Amino acid sequence: MRVSQLFGTTLRSAAEGELISHQLLLRAGFVQQLAAGIFSYLPLGQRSLEKIRTILREEIDAIGGQELSMPVVHPGELWQRSGRWQKVDQTLVRFQDRRGRDMALAMTHEEVVADLTAAQVSSYRDLPRIVYQIQTKFRDEPRSRGGLIRTREFLMKDSYSLDRDYQGLQSAYRRHFRAYFRIAARAGLPVAAVLSDVGMMGGGMAHEFMYLSEVGEDTLIFCPSCGYAANQEVAESRAEAAEVAPMVAVEEVPTPGSTTVAEVAAVLGVEADRIAKTVAYTAEMARGQTGTLVLAVVPGNVEVNLAKLRNVTGAIELRVATEAEIAAAGGVAGYMSPVGLDKVAVFADDRLSRKRNLVAGANRAGWHLRNFNLDRDCPTATVVPLASVVSGEACVNCGHSLELRRGIEFGNIFQLGTEYSQSMGATFTDESGHSQQVVMGSYGIGLGRMLACAAEEHHDERGLALPISLAPYQVALVSVGADREVVDLAERTYTELRGLGLEVLWDDRDVSPGVKFADADLRGMPLRVTISPRSIKAGGAELKRRRGDPFTVQADQAAASAASQVRLMEEEMSSWVDQQMLPVEDLIKNTLGECP
RNA sequence: CGGGGCGUGGUGCAGGGGUAGCACGCCACUUUUGGGAAGUGGAGGUCGCAGGUUCGAAUCCUGCCGCCCCGACCA
């Protein structure tokens, strides 16, 4: 491709966006935004995306995946059958066709896969199978973020495993686990697998693959000693020993004006963790239904974990209750506790049941209670882990002190089980002639996000520095000036490079050399071949890696040398991948157990 | 949805009741050609939208819309 013919230009500056990946992808002319969270991919971005597609196809094919393609528009009836029509909030875009039928834009494809399976699979001989597609999803996120990190319309590789039993599911899960590490490594991304919430997918175990980054939106809990890794949404810590002090009678104490944990702690002279903090939420149990009040009680030094609360309440949406809602239930904002509020569902963090004689609200303005004991004073509470794990708490497995990191979710894997098979009637006949439900797994990777992560990981002050596996072109050919000799050699080298099967972007524009170099760097071209009066005088052509030192090769060897440089970079990449894969088998054994 | 910020040529910005400006980019010609060249000439803007105030609105007022950032959600 000649730059003079390329659709799309580089920009000197970009105002939009905080994230470096967002800015660079805009400036390098990879993407252009159409609306909030909706992007076009320009030819350069499209080529990088195509490389990602190829990696995904190769790796999912390698574990037995078969590519297919499913619709973007689904009949609402399908989602009604699975129950998600009611469960999922506005993230699922609903509309009606001309006949007034409910329709939905695909945000994921479990329903459709299960529906396909119902028709295509009928015998145990038809299992196991893995099917996948690389296709557009639309999720009307409340807020898109960080350029390509979170968009509303995005490309996703989604695969689905179909098995006759849970042992088969384990095997498919494991193969995806391994493949995801390879996929990330081939994109130059170091990732960690963490236990995760199943969210709207339902089902059993789930892992997220996280690219560790300070700009990540997720908080992750790691144990440096035993390798425990979990998203904070589901992370657990080891329980402290129960206190043995005798329970003392409850006593009301005045705390006028003290409505926060810090204020109450100061007034009463206790530590924050000696306070039972009560937070009221309004829980929406189904779409369109009026909310009901639920109380979450946690130690004053930690936060209520909404993912955990959502799971334990079964709510589809939770928001902090208003003062009016609290008052309607008999509570007083700032002085709340579950004591005496019989009609409200109460969920309490298990840490509280091991503590004795705490401070709690008195449900009376200006007053708190001393000597609150969860078991005695609120026996109706559901006691579960409800608070977020914080840095320094003890690992559930080994007791070592836990650490917090930030990460961007690049992919996830879910063990779904038979939930969708059941609602769509995906069954098969086993050897004994009995009908069984197909056991499903679901596995996603966002392509645009993967590109954004790669840009976060691989850049410098000059621009992108994508790994050769993702760069839109392997070689930037830069011709300097319009001398006959230069143009002839450039023309010849361009032809030869392409003849050798290399992807070349020739900057043949009539602009100054500085512009060409700056653009090649900004676009992150892995290898630069410069042909100029100076390089010819020095013996031929100059080769330079994106972050390496330049060297000169003979004119008639320019293409061949460039080709061997490219091959070298590809080999380096693949040995890096091998190195990344070294610990993975042990990791699988440790996190998923011995292979079934 | 709550909070904050911003909407002015392609891009980045200034202006703040009376002529719409700057830089980069773009077009033409000339001179240039190793790290975002120089000169000359030129094209390009319903100042987000609607209403209002005013002799007069990009500017003031009201409402709406859009985008970015922070929170609740996700690949």
XYZ file of C-alpha atoms (C1' of nucleotides) in Angstrom:
671
model
C 0.000 0.000 0.000
C 1.198 3.454 -0.842
C 0.601 6.115 1.782
C -0.393 8.490 -1.013
C -3.361 6.193 -1.659
C -4.236 5.367 1.949
C -7.682 6.272 3.263
C -7.176 7.927 6.611
C -4.678 10.336 8.009
C -2.604 10.851 11.114
C -3.352 13.671 13.514
C -0.947 15.908 15.335
C -3.141 16.066 18.370
C -6.245 14.502 19.781
C -8.380 16.169 22.397
C -10.658 13.249 23.162
C -9.862 10.734 25.792
C -7.681 10.257 28.804
C -6.243 6.870 27.971
C -3.081 6.763 25.904
C -4.456 3.876 23.842
C -7.499 5.962 22.942
C -5.424 8.967 21.926
C -2.876 7.004 19.940
C -5.415 4.922 18.039
C -7.176 8.159 17.088
C -3.983 9.981 16.177
C -2.500 7.106 14.204
C -5.664 6.907 12.127
C -6.786 3.456 13.268
C -10.265 4.420 14.400
C -12.755 7.243 14.282
C -15.601 7.713 16.682
C -19.145 7.976 15.357
C -21.049 8.311 18.643
C -20.460 7.516 22.307
C -19.006 4.011 22.370
C -19.448 3.482 18.630
C -16.393 3.446 16.388
C -15.439 2.990 12.762
C -12.230 1.153 12.000
C -10.167 2.843 9.303
C -8.075 0.642 7.005
C -5.096 0.527 9.384
C -7.232 -0.366 12.387
C -9.149 -2.861 10.317
C -5.906 -4.608 9.348
C -4.857 -4.906 13.003
C -8.297 -6.218 13.821
C -7.935 -8.758 11.032
C -4.676 -9.980 12.599
C -6.477 -10.399 15.904
C -9.231 -12.298 14.107
C -6.672 -14.648 12.612
C -5.059 -15.315 15.985
C -8.462 -16.042 17.497
C -9.468 -18.355 14.660
C -6.204 -20.262 14.808
C -6.342 -20.757 18.552
C -10.016 -21.646 18.802
C -9.767 -23.936 15.785
C -6.811 -25.563 17.542
C -8.992 -26.594 20.478
C -11.647 -27.994 18.199
C -13.775 -24.926 17.552
C -15.945 -24.692 14.451
C -16.738 -21.247 13.165
C -20.305 -20.301 12.399
C -22.258 -17.083 12.245
C -25.352 -16.092 14.154
C -27.708 -13.141 13.707
C -27.324 -9.731 15.314
C -31.076 -9.257 15.582
C -32.943 -11.756 17.719
C -36.620 -12.345 18.257
C -37.546 -11.163 21.734
C -39.382 -14.425 22.270
C -36.057 -16.254 22.500
C -34.937 -13.990 25.317
C -38.279 -14.296 27.003
C -37.884 -18.071 27.035
C -34.503 -17.876 28.771
C -35.867 -15.302 31.183
C -33.259 -12.731 30.327
C -35.819 -10.463 28.661
C -36.963 -9.684 32.197
C -33.642 -10.024 34.001
C -31.388 -7.856 31.890
C -31.685 -4.090 32.217
C -31.600 -1.545 29.399
C -28.230 -2.857 28.302
C -30.261 -5.174 26.069
C -31.647 -3.022 23.278
C -35.253 -3.906 22.606
C -37.402 -2.733 19.735
C -40.311 -3.856 17.639
C -40.378 -4.760 13.995
C -43.070 -3.499 11.602
C -45.471 -6.150 12.772
C -45.043 -5.102 16.349
C -43.028 -8.168 17.331
C -40.486 -7.775 20.110
C -36.915 -7.879 18.860
C -33.522 -7.475 20.519
C -30.012 -6.588 19.456
C -27.639 -9.415 20.309
C -25.570 -8.647 23.380
C -24.451 -12.296 23.574
C -25.593 -15.528 21.968
C -26.305 -18.238 24.547
C -29.971 -18.333 23.593
C -29.286 -18.689 19.895
C -26.625 -21.355 20.412
C -28.955 -23.351 22.626
C -31.718 -22.945 20.049
C -29.390 -24.148 17.284
C -28.298 -27.030 19.456
C -31.869 -28.107 20.038
C -32.245 -28.682 16.305
C -28.728 -29.793 15.362
C -27.829 -32.082 18.250
C -29.896 -35.122 19.007
C -27.506 -37.932 19.973
C -24.572 -38.334 22.328
C -22.704 -38.967 19.069
C -23.228 -35.285 18.206
C -21.265 -34.247 21.285
C -18.919 -32.760 22.329
C -18.763 -29.721 20.079
C -17.299 -26.239 20.285
C -18.790 -23.576 18.047
C -17.728 -19.960 17.783
C -18.175 -16.786 15.840
C -16.491 -13.413 15.577
C -19.331 -11.026 15.394
C -20.817 -7.713 16.406
C -22.439 -7.303 19.785
C -24.425 -4.335 20.975
C -24.730 -3.498 24.635
C -26.246 -0.175 25.537
C -23.852 0.403 28.408
C -24.789 3.160 30.816
C -21.397 4.651 30.119
C -18.821 3.755 27.509
C -15.254 4.447 28.521
C -11.655 4.856 27.453
C -11.962 4.725 23.682
C -11.954 1.089 22.606
C -11.736 -0.206 26.186
C -15.460 -0.208 26.629
C -17.670 0.484 23.658
C -21.348 -0.150 23.151
C -20.926 -1.788 19.761
C -18.004 -4.174 19.624
C -16.652 -7.254 17.967
C -16.523 -10.333 20.111
C -15.153 -13.771 19.627
C -17.696 -15.872 21.438
C -17.355 -19.612 21.634
C -19.722 -22.095 23.195
C -18.964 -25.613 24.312
C -21.595 -28.310 24.133
C -21.037 -31.418 26.205
C -22.958 -34.425 27.445
C -21.798 -34.020 31.029
C -19.869 -31.824 33.444
C -16.672 -33.726 32.886
C -16.833 -32.742 29.250
C -17.495 -29.147 30.277
C -14.421 -29.234 32.505
C -12.342 -30.326 29.562
C -13.664 -27.629 27.224
C -13.199 -25.038 29.974
C -9.618 -26.106 30.455
C -8.872 -25.939 26.753
C -10.224 -22.426 26.583
C -8.239 -21.505 29.681
C -5.048 -22.573 27.914
C -6.038 -21.047 24.569
C -6.775 -17.695 26.195
C -3.251 -17.489 27.562
C -1.893 -18.232 24.097
C -4.160 -15.663 22.474
C -3.119 -12.958 24.940
C 0.558 -13.849 24.552
C 0.334 -13.724 20.763
C -1.028 -10.201 21.085
C 1.895 -9.273 23.332
C -0.269 -9.082 26.435
C 0.712 -10.487 29.793
C -2.487 -11.600 31.507
C -3.663 -13.193 34.734
C -6.666 -15.467 35.171
C -8.865 -14.538 38.117
C -11.987 -16.088 39.593
C -14.969 -13.983 38.649
C -18.628 -13.304 39.151
C -21.007 -15.136 36.830
C -23.212 -12.048 36.543
C -26.045 -12.240 34.039
C -24.655 -15.445 32.505
C -25.648 -17.560 35.470
C -24.137 -20.996 35.896
C -21.175 -22.166 37.923
C -17.493 -21.308 37.805
C -16.149 -18.410 35.812
C -12.748 -16.864 35.196
C -11.738 -13.536 33.758
C -8.485 -13.002 31.911
C -7.039 -9.734 33.034
C -4.462 -7.511 31.435
C -2.882 -5.941 34.487
C -2.809 -2.186 34.186
C -3.093 0.805 36.468
C -5.790 2.222 34.220
C -7.882 -0.938 34.576
C -11.482 -0.698 35.736
C -11.466 -3.879 37.796
C -9.899 -4.425 41.184
C -8.210 -7.781 41.597
C -7.062 -9.661 44.652
C -3.850 -11.673 44.460
C -2.017 -13.866 46.943
C 1.702 -13.628 46.214
C 2.310 -16.813 48.144
C -0.138 -19.437 46.848
C -1.325 -17.780 43.650
C -4.955 -17.234 44.680
C -6.389 -14.729 42.222
C -9.898 -13.332 42.156
C -11.859 -10.345 41.056
C -12.712 -8.238 44.090
C -16.380 -8.888 43.280
C -15.999 -12.495 44.412
C -12.724 -12.501 46.348
C -12.783 -14.016 49.809
C -10.446 -13.711 52.737
C -9.815 -16.000 55.660
C -12.165 -15.511 58.587
C -10.711 -14.073 61.757
C -11.135 -16.052 64.951
C -14.428 -15.443 66.712
C -14.249 -13.195 69.731
C -15.067 -14.879 73.007
C -16.131 -11.876 75.083
C -19.530 -12.251 76.742
C -22.414 -10.349 75.185
C -23.323 -7.248 77.141
C -26.786 -5.708 77.259
C -27.586 -3.168 74.569
C -27.398 0.435 75.656
C -28.399 3.624 73.802
C -25.805 6.384 73.674
C -26.213 9.940 72.363
C -24.269 10.746 69.207
C -25.822 13.966 67.975
C -24.711 15.046 64.530
C -22.571 11.986 64.009
C -23.833 10.245 60.906
C -20.669 8.833 59.356
C -18.550 5.941 60.556
C -15.612 8.267 61.110
C -17.688 10.667 63.234
C -19.276 7.944 65.325
C -15.899 6.277 65.838
C -14.449 9.574 67.037
C -17.340 10.440 69.357
C -17.514 7.034 70.972
C -13.775 6.409 70.955
C -13.871 3.117 69.051
C -12.139 1.839 65.919
C -14.137 1.806 62.673
C -14.161 -1.985 62.557
C -16.086 -2.008 65.883
C -19.029 -0.359 64.184
C -21.724 -2.297 62.362
C -22.396 -0.077 59.374
C -25.835 -0.433 57.812
C -26.379 0.607 54.216
C -29.875 0.595 52.754
C -30.412 -0.359 49.138
C -33.450 -0.454 46.931
C -33.435 -3.712 45.054
C -35.243 -4.226 41.780
C -36.051 -7.905 41.511
C -37.316 -7.892 37.936
C -37.436 -5.353 35.158
C -40.111 -2.743 35.704
C -40.941 -3.937 39.186
C -40.956 -1.544 42.133
C -37.944 -1.789 44.354
C -37.884 -3.312 47.800
C -35.637 -2.179 50.599
C -32.747 -4.391 51.690
C -30.215 -3.659 54.394
C -26.552 -4.575 54.125
C -24.597 -4.614 57.363
C -20.808 -4.655 57.273
C -17.935 -3.648 59.552
C -17.367 0.114 59.403
C -13.891 -0.178 57.912
C -14.931 -1.989 54.737
C -17.276 -1.394 51.809
C -20.398 -3.303 50.844
C -19.592 -5.410 47.797
C -22.463 -4.827 45.392
C -21.742 -7.911 43.307
C -21.988 -10.097 46.378
C -25.109 -8.332 47.589
C -26.693 -8.662 44.162
C -25.978 -12.368 44.091
C -27.296 -13.038 47.546
C -30.453 -10.952 47.066
C -31.070 -12.083 43.492
C -31.753 -8.467 42.538
C -31.185 -7.360 38.962
C -30.493 -3.818 40.068
C -29.408 -2.236 43.320
C -29.159 1.411 44.163
C -28.580 3.235 47.406
C -31.947 3.956 48.980
C -33.209 7.502 49.369
C -33.863 8.995 52.815
C -37.591 8.788 52.136
C -37.388 5.070 51.365
C -35.403 4.514 54.534
C -37.870 6.493 56.616
C -40.785 4.533 55.134
C -39.249 1.368 56.542
C -38.777 2.918 59.974
C -35.103 3.764 59.657
C -33.296 7.046 60.101
C -30.555 7.847 57.586
C -27.238 8.194 59.387
C -28.462 6.307 62.443
C -29.527 3.071 60.848
C -29.285 -0.456 62.035
C -31.329 -3.590 61.426
C -32.424 -3.649 65.081
C -36.203 -3.527 65.292
C -36.761 -3.277 61.553
C -38.542 -6.605 61.250
C -40.091 -6.162 57.840
C -36.891 -5.486 55.950
C -34.592 -8.126 54.469
C -31.243 -7.929 56.245
C -27.962 -9.254 54.935
C -24.936 -9.122 57.199
C -21.282 -9.729 56.522
C -20.050 -12.900 58.214
C -17.251 -10.951 59.881
C -19.867 -9.345 62.106
C -21.052 -12.629 63.561
C -17.570 -13.182 64.960
C -17.387 -9.816 66.685
C -18.887 -8.993 70.038
C -20.426 -5.847 71.466
C -20.272 -3.519 68.491
C -21.662 -0.055 67.892
C -24.709 0.219 65.645
C -27.331 2.796 64.779
C -30.362 3.184 67.037
C -32.855 4.050 64.269
C -33.377 7.285 66.169
C -31.780 10.569 65.126
C -28.781 11.455 67.302
C -28.489 8.054 68.959
C -26.452 4.892 68.500
C -26.379 1.547 70.277
C -23.505 0.035 72.185
C -23.062 -3.715 72.576
C -24.767 -4.756 69.385
C -24.381 -8.480 68.746
C -25.567 -9.678 65.392
C -26.742 -13.152 66.418
C -28.681 -11.895 69.412
C -29.965 -8.525 68.165
C -30.725 -9.365 64.571
C -31.386 -13.085 64.389
C -33.242 -12.787 61.061
C -30.198 -11.543 59.188
C -28.799 -13.667 56.374
C -25.122 -13.991 57.234
C -22.814 -14.192 54.202
C -19.535 -12.692 53.018
C -20.746 -9.292 51.915
C -17.822 -6.914 52.134
C -15.027 -6.346 49.676
C -11.702 -7.885 50.517
C -9.138 -5.210 51.240
C -5.377 -5.153 50.964
C -3.591 -6.955 53.763
C -6.340 -9.396 54.714
C -5.389 -13.069 54.955
C -5.601 -15.376 51.936
C -8.401 -17.984 52.203
C -6.023 -20.718 51.120
C -2.737 -20.009 52.813
C -3.211 -17.072 55.163
C -0.617 -14.900 53.441
C -1.379 -11.203 53.183
C -3.431 -10.371 50.042
C -2.537 -7.704 47.479
C -4.704 -5.471 45.276
C -4.030 -4.799 41.597
C -5.988 -3.167 38.782
C -6.811 -4.882 35.513
C -8.685 -4.686 32.227
C -10.823 -7.701 31.419
C -9.715 -8.965 28.056
C -11.669 -12.203 28.035
C -13.806 -14.454 30.163
C -14.922 -18.050 30.429
C -18.120 -19.355 32.039
C -19.330 -22.782 32.992
C -22.988 -22.359 32.164
C -24.337 -25.805 32.851
C -27.809 -26.685 31.583
C -29.683 -23.449 32.206
C -30.002 -22.441 28.541
C -30.319 -26.010 27.301
C -33.294 -26.381 29.556
C -35.097 -23.247 28.435
C -34.413 -23.890 24.740
C -34.952 -27.628 24.907
C -31.426 -28.594 23.893
C -31.395 -32.266 24.707
C -29.744 -35.399 23.341
C -30.288 -39.115 23.685
C -27.624 -41.062 25.549
C -26.501 -44.669 24.968
C -29.275 -46.013 27.103
C -31.924 -44.134 25.144
C -32.573 -41.525 27.812
C -32.991 -37.853 27.084
C -30.360 -35.604 28.675
C -29.703 -31.879 28.699
C -26.686 -30.523 26.867
C -24.116 -28.995 29.229
C -22.900 -25.627 27.989
C -19.957 -23.305 28.469
C -19.525 -19.787 27.114
C -16.257 -18.012 26.325
C -15.762 -14.419 25.164
C -12.995 -12.123 23.993
C -13.468 -8.524 22.841
C -11.388 -7.729 19.770
C -11.355 -3.950 19.984
C -10.535 -4.084 23.653
C -7.715 -6.460 22.856
C -6.307 -3.910 20.406
C -6.681 -1.156 22.991
C -4.861 -3.254 25.603
C -2.072 -3.909 23.128
C -1.803 -0.160 22.538
C -1.711 0.458 26.298
C 1.072 -2.073 26.679
C 3.094 -1.204 23.570
C 3.735 2.471 22.962
C 6.234 5.210 23.671
C 6.470 8.983 23.341
C 6.544 8.648 19.533
C 3.402 6.612 19.251
C 2.257 3.038 18.938
C 4.797 0.220 19.002
C 2.539 -2.743 18.365
C 4.008 -6.235 18.284
C 4.570 -7.486 14.758
C 1.705 -9.906 15.229
C -0.751 -7.002 15.433
C 0.819 -4.176 13.429
C -1.235 -3.296 10.326
C 1.819 -3.597 8.117
C 5.110 -5.305 8.861
C 7.312 -2.867 6.970
C 7.301 0.871 6.463
C 9.179 1.760 3.310
C 10.294 5.389 3.380
C 11.688 7.000 0.274
C 13.348 10.369 0.803
C 13.247 12.942 -1.973
C 12.455 12.515 -5.639
C 15.886 11.588 -7.031
C 15.600 9.161 -9.893
C 17.942 6.706 -8.194
C 15.958 6.813 -4.944
C 12.595 6.406 -6.588
C 13.801 3.548 -8.774
C 15.300 1.654 -5.861
C 12.235 2.279 -3.701
C 9.941 1.093 -6.458
C 12.035 -2.038 -6.942
C 12.274 -2.746 -3.210
C 8.538 -2.249 -2.803
C 7.860 -4.820 -5.512
C 10.401 -7.279 -4.131
C 9.134 -6.993 -0.569
C 5.639 -7.770 -1.708
C 6.964 -10.576 -3.841
C 8.457 -12.038 -0.672
C 5.014 -11.972 0.898
C 5.623 -9.038 3.221
C 3.063 -6.412 4.107
C 4.503 -3.065 3.104
C 3.312 0.481 3.555
C 5.345 2.690 1.213
C 5.414 6.334 2.124
C 5.704 7.730 -1.394
C 4.328 11.155 -0.548
C 6.076 14.373 -1.499
C 6.581 15.481 2.084
C 9.669 16.067 4.166
C 11.482 13.064 5.661
C 10.635 14.120 9.191
C 6.923 13.781 8.495
C 7.377 10.272 7.106
C 9.487 9.123 10.028
C 7.094 10.608 12.542
C 4.098 8.948 10.869
C 5.828 5.568 10.636
C 6.608 5.784 14.347
C 3.132 6.990 15.278
C 1.555 4.097 13.380
C 3.913 1.717 15.120
C 5.441 0.147 12.043
C 7.714 -2.635 13.359
C 10.417 -2.311 10.668
C 11.395 0.755 8.681
C 13.294 0.574 5.402
C 14.639 3.974 4.362
C 15.900 4.699 0.874
C 17.463 8.110 0.402
C 20.429 9.799 -1.279
C 22.221 9.392 2.022
C 21.458 5.673 2.397
C 22.502 5.050 -1.200
C 25.765 6.843 -0.581
C 26.237 4.678 2.522
C 25.753 1.535 0.443
C 22.043 1.010 -0.174
C 19.106 1.012 2.228
C 18.754 1.646 5.921
C 16.840 -0.770 8.129
C 15.560 0.174 11.564
C 13.283 -1.556 13.995
C 10.661 0.577 15.681
C 12.728 0.763 18.857
C 16.110 -0.356 17.544
C 19.220 1.182 15.999
C 19.531 1.746 12.248
C 21.907 -0.212 10.037
C 22.674 -0.210 6.318
C 22.275 -3.077 3.868
C 23.222 -3.334 0.195
C 20.700 -1.983 -2.245
C 20.079 -5.293 -3.959
C 19.716 -6.981 -0.589
C 17.253 -4.508 0.890
C 14.144 -6.626 0.433
C 15.789 -9.878 1.451
C 17.292 -8.297 4.578
C 13.982 -6.763 5.520
C 12.295 -10.114 5.076
C 14.779 -11.820 7.353
C 14.328 -9.055 9.940
C 10.592 -9.609 9.858
C 11.043 -13.339 10.233
C 13.380 -12.704 13.139
C 10.809 -10.510 14.854
C 8.186 -13.177 14.335
C 10.462 -15.803 15.842
C 11.190 -13.569 18.813
C 7.471 -13.122 19.263
C 6.813 -16.829 19.172
C 9.531 -17.622 21.677
C 8.075 -14.959 23.932
C 4.728 -16.721 23.600
C 6.352 -20.045 24.510
C 7.904 -18.436 27.541
C 4.551 -16.992 28.625
C 3.021 -20.456 28.332
C 5.574 -22.147 30.588
C 3.737 -21.671 33.882
C 0.281 -22.204 32.426
C 0.017 -25.981 32.812
C 0.890 -25.728 36.506
C -1.541 -22.867 36.852
C -4.319 -24.948 35.324
C -3.555 -27.795 37.673
C -3.561 -25.464 40.666
C -6.689 -23.538 39.832
C -8.807 -26.191 38.110
C -7.424 -29.396 39.587
C -6.042 -32.461 37.839
C -7.278 -33.041 34.324
C -10.376 -35.233 34.224
C -29.016 7.873 36.415
C -25.925 11.300 40.019
C -21.449 14.632 39.919
C -17.786 17.556 37.001
C -16.093 19.561 32.228
C -16.709 20.871 27.100
C -19.509 22.038 22.194
C -16.507 27.965 17.203
C -13.427 25.609 9.423
C -10.762 18.729 8.622
C -7.680 18.787 13.674
C -6.291 21.640 18.071
C -7.718 26.175 20.204
C -8.622 31.798 21.122
C -12.608 35.352 21.216
C -17.243 36.639 24.938
C -23.316 42.212 22.728
C -21.689 45.494 16.717
C -16.246 42.864 10.587
C -15.524 35.321 13.163
C -9.841 34.796 14.339
C -5.000 31.857 15.167
C -1.942 27.392 14.449
C -1.712 22.863 11.956
C -3.933 20.425 7.844
C -5.976 21.164 2.646
C -5.438 23.378 -2.872
C -1.963 25.957 -6.656
C 2.924 27.528 -7.956
C 8.191 28.101 -6.674
C 12.375 26.701 -3.815
C 13.391 22.478 -0.660
C 14.287 16.936 1.139
C 17.334 12.403 7.306
C 13.133 13.747 12.485
C 6.531 17.049 11.847
C 10.636 22.657 5.672
C 10.154 27.990 3.437
C 7.772 31.687 0.401
C 3.576 33.575 -2.444
C -1.462 33.052 -3.531
C -6.116 30.479 -2.329
C -10.411 27.459 -0.569
C -12.985 26.236 3.692
C -17.260 27.994 9.454
C -25.748 27.396 9.864
C -20.136 29.479 16.228
C -24.396 21.917 18.729
C -30.120 22.758 18.235
C -34.581 25.513 19.479
C -36.816 29.503 21.717
C -36.225 34.222 24.203
C -33.950 39.304 25.528
C -31.965 43.268 22.221
C -31.842 48.114 17.066
C -28.138 44.080 16.898
C -26.490 37.443 19.844
C -20.989 32.963 18.707
C -21.295 36.188 23.117
C -26.781 37.268 27.756
C -31.298 34.033 29.465
C -34.293 29.326 29.190
C -34.886 24.509 27.434
C -33.018 20.496 24.768
C -29.167 17.546 22.350
C -24.227 15.652 21.904
C -19.248 14.410 23.595
C -15.380 13.640 27.482
C -14.102 12.464 32.680
C -15.573 10.315 37.824
C -19.264 6.686 40.175
C -23.299 2.210 39.818
C -22.629 -1.998 34.736
C -19.327 -5.240 31.036
C -15.704 -8.308 26.278
